[in-house]
Amino acid sequence: MKKILTLSIALLMTTTMSFAASTYGNALKNAIKQDIQNAKQETKEAIKKDIQNKTQAQNNAAAQKKAEKIKQIDTKLTNLNKELKEVKNSKNITETERTIKVRSLERQIEFCEKQKAALQ
């Protein structure tokens, strides 16, 4: 009787340990899968965010360059308009020289205005 009782207890113990080991293994496997999925998702989100930040930084840099170019063109236009006004009001040059300079300055002004319009 003691042998049967000992045998049944040993069988019960091995069955319980086997069941515990298999459920622990499955739980561990599922936890590892979940961790891997979470890591993939976090990596994807981080990459998307990095791409968005990079694109935004490039857009900001392009906007700054564009604003700087427009500012330079405005400065050039202001100087050309002043020079045009001076040439038109100048009394020390001949009418032919005045016409040539005025036309040259007007062409430069038109070119600058086209550049500015293309940037905007």
Coordinates of C-alpha atoms in Angstrom, one line a residue:
M1 CA 0.0 0.0 0.0
K2 CA 2.8 2.4 0.8
K3 CA 4.4 1.6 -2.5
I4 CA 1.2 2.4 -4.4
L5 CA 0.8 5.6 -2.4
T6 CA 4.4 6.6 -3.1
L7 CA 4.0 5.7 -6.7
S8 CA 0.8 7.8 -7.1
I9 CA 2.4 10.7 -5.3
A10 CA 5.5 10.5 -7.6
L11 CA 3.2 10.3 -10.7
L12 CA 1.2 13.2 -9.5
M13 CA 4.3 15.3 -8.8
T14 CA 5.8 14.6 -12.2
T15 CA 2.5 15.3 -14.0
T16 CA 2.2 18.6 -12.1
M17 CA 5.8 19.6 -12.8
S18 CA 5.4 18.7 -16.5
F19 CA 2.3 20.8 -16.7
A20 CA 3.9 23.7 -14.9
A21 CA 6.9 23.5 -17.2
S22 CA 4.9 23.4 -20.3
T23 CA 2.7 26.4 -19.3
Y24 CA 5.8 28.3 -18.1
G25 CA 7.4 27.6 -21.5
N26 CA 4.3 28.8 -23.4
A27 CA 4.0 31.9 -21.2
L28 CA 7.6 32.7 -21.7
K29 CA 7.4 32.2 -25.5
N30 CA 4.3 34.4 -25.7
A31 CA 5.9 37.1 -23.6
I32 CA 9.0 37.1 -25.8
K33 CA 6.7 37.3 -28.9
Q34 CA 4.9 40.2 -27.4
D35 CA 8.1 42.0 -26.5
I36 CA 9.4 41.5 -30.1
Q37 CA 6.1 42.9 -31.5
N38 CA 6.3 45.9 -29.2
A39 CA 9.9 46.6 -30.1
K40 CA 9.0 46.4 -33.8
Q41 CA 6.1 48.8 -33.3
E42 CA 8.3 51.3 -31.3
T43 CA 11.0 51.1 -33.9
K44 CA 8.6 51.8 -36.7
E45 CA 7.1 54.8 -34.8
A46 CA 10.6 56.1 -34.0
I47 CA 11.7 55.8 -37.7
K48 CA 8.5 57.6 -38.9
K49 CA 9.1 60.4 -36.3
D50 CA 12.7 60.7 -37.4
I51 CA 11.7 61.0 -41.0
Q52 CA 9.1 63.6 -40.2
N53 CA 11.6 65.6 -38.2
K54 CA 14.2 65.4 -41.0
T55 CA 11.6 66.5 -43.6
Q56 CA 10.5 69.3 -41.4
A57 CA 14.1 70.4 -40.8
Q58 CA 14.8 70.3 -44.6
N59 CA 11.6 72.3 -45.2
N60 CA 12.6 74.9 -42.6
A61 CA 16.1 75.2 -44.1
A62 CA 14.6 75.6 -47.6
A63 CA 12.2 78.3 -46.4
Q64 CA 15.1 80.2 -44.7
K65 CA 17.2 80.0 -47.9
K66 CA 14.2 81.2 -49.9
A67 CA 13.6 84.1 -47.5
E68 CA 17.2 85.0 -47.6
K69 CA 17.2 85.0 -51.4
I70 CA 14.1 87.2 -51.5
K71 CA 15.7 89.6 -49.1
Q72 CA 18.8 89.8 -51.3
I73 CA 16.7 90.4 -54.4
D74 CA 14.7 93.1 -52.5
T75 CA 17.9 94.8 -51.5
K76 CA 19.2 94.6 -55.1
L77 CA 15.9 96.0 -56.4
T78 CA 16.1 98.9 -54.0
N79 CA 19.6 99.7 -55.1
L80 CA 18.7 99.5 -58.8
N81 CA 15.7 101.7 -58.3
K82 CA 17.8 104.3 -56.5
E83 CA 20.4 104.1 -59.3
L84 CA 17.7 104.4 -61.9
K85 CA 16.3 107.5 -60.2
E86 CA 19.8 109.0 -60.1
V87 CA 20.4 108.3 -63.7
K88 CA 17.1 109.9 -64.8
N89 CA 17.8 113.0 -62.7
S90 CA 21.4 113.3 -63.7
K91 CA 22.3 116.4 -65.6
N92 CA 26.0 115.5 -66.3
I93 CA 25.3 112.8 -68.9
T94 CA 24.1 112.9 -72.5
E95 CA 20.6 111.8 -73.5
T96 CA 22.1 108.7 -75.3
E97 CA 24.0 107.6 -72.3
R98 CA 20.9 108.2 -70.1
T99 CA 18.7 106.1 -72.4
I100 CA 21.3 103.3 -72.5
K101 CA 21.7 103.2 -68.7
V102 CA 18.0 103.5 -68.1
R103 CA 17.2 100.7 -70.4
S104 CA 20.0 98.5 -68.9
L105 CA 18.7 99.2 -65.3
E106 CA 15.1 98.5 -66.3
R107 CA 16.2 95.1 -67.7
Q108 CA 18.0 94.3 -64.5
I109 CA 14.9 95.4 -62.5
E110 CA 12.7 93.2 -64.6
F111 CA 15.0 90.3 -64.2
C112 CA 15.1 90.7 -60.4
E113 CA 11.3 91.0 -60.3
K114 CA 11.0 87.7 -62.3
Q115 CA 13.4 86.0 -59.9
K116 CA 11.4 87.2 -56.9
A117 CA 8.1 86.1 -58.5
A118 CA 9.6 82.7 -59.2
L119 CA 10.6 82.3 -55.6
Q120 CA 7.2 83.3 -54.3

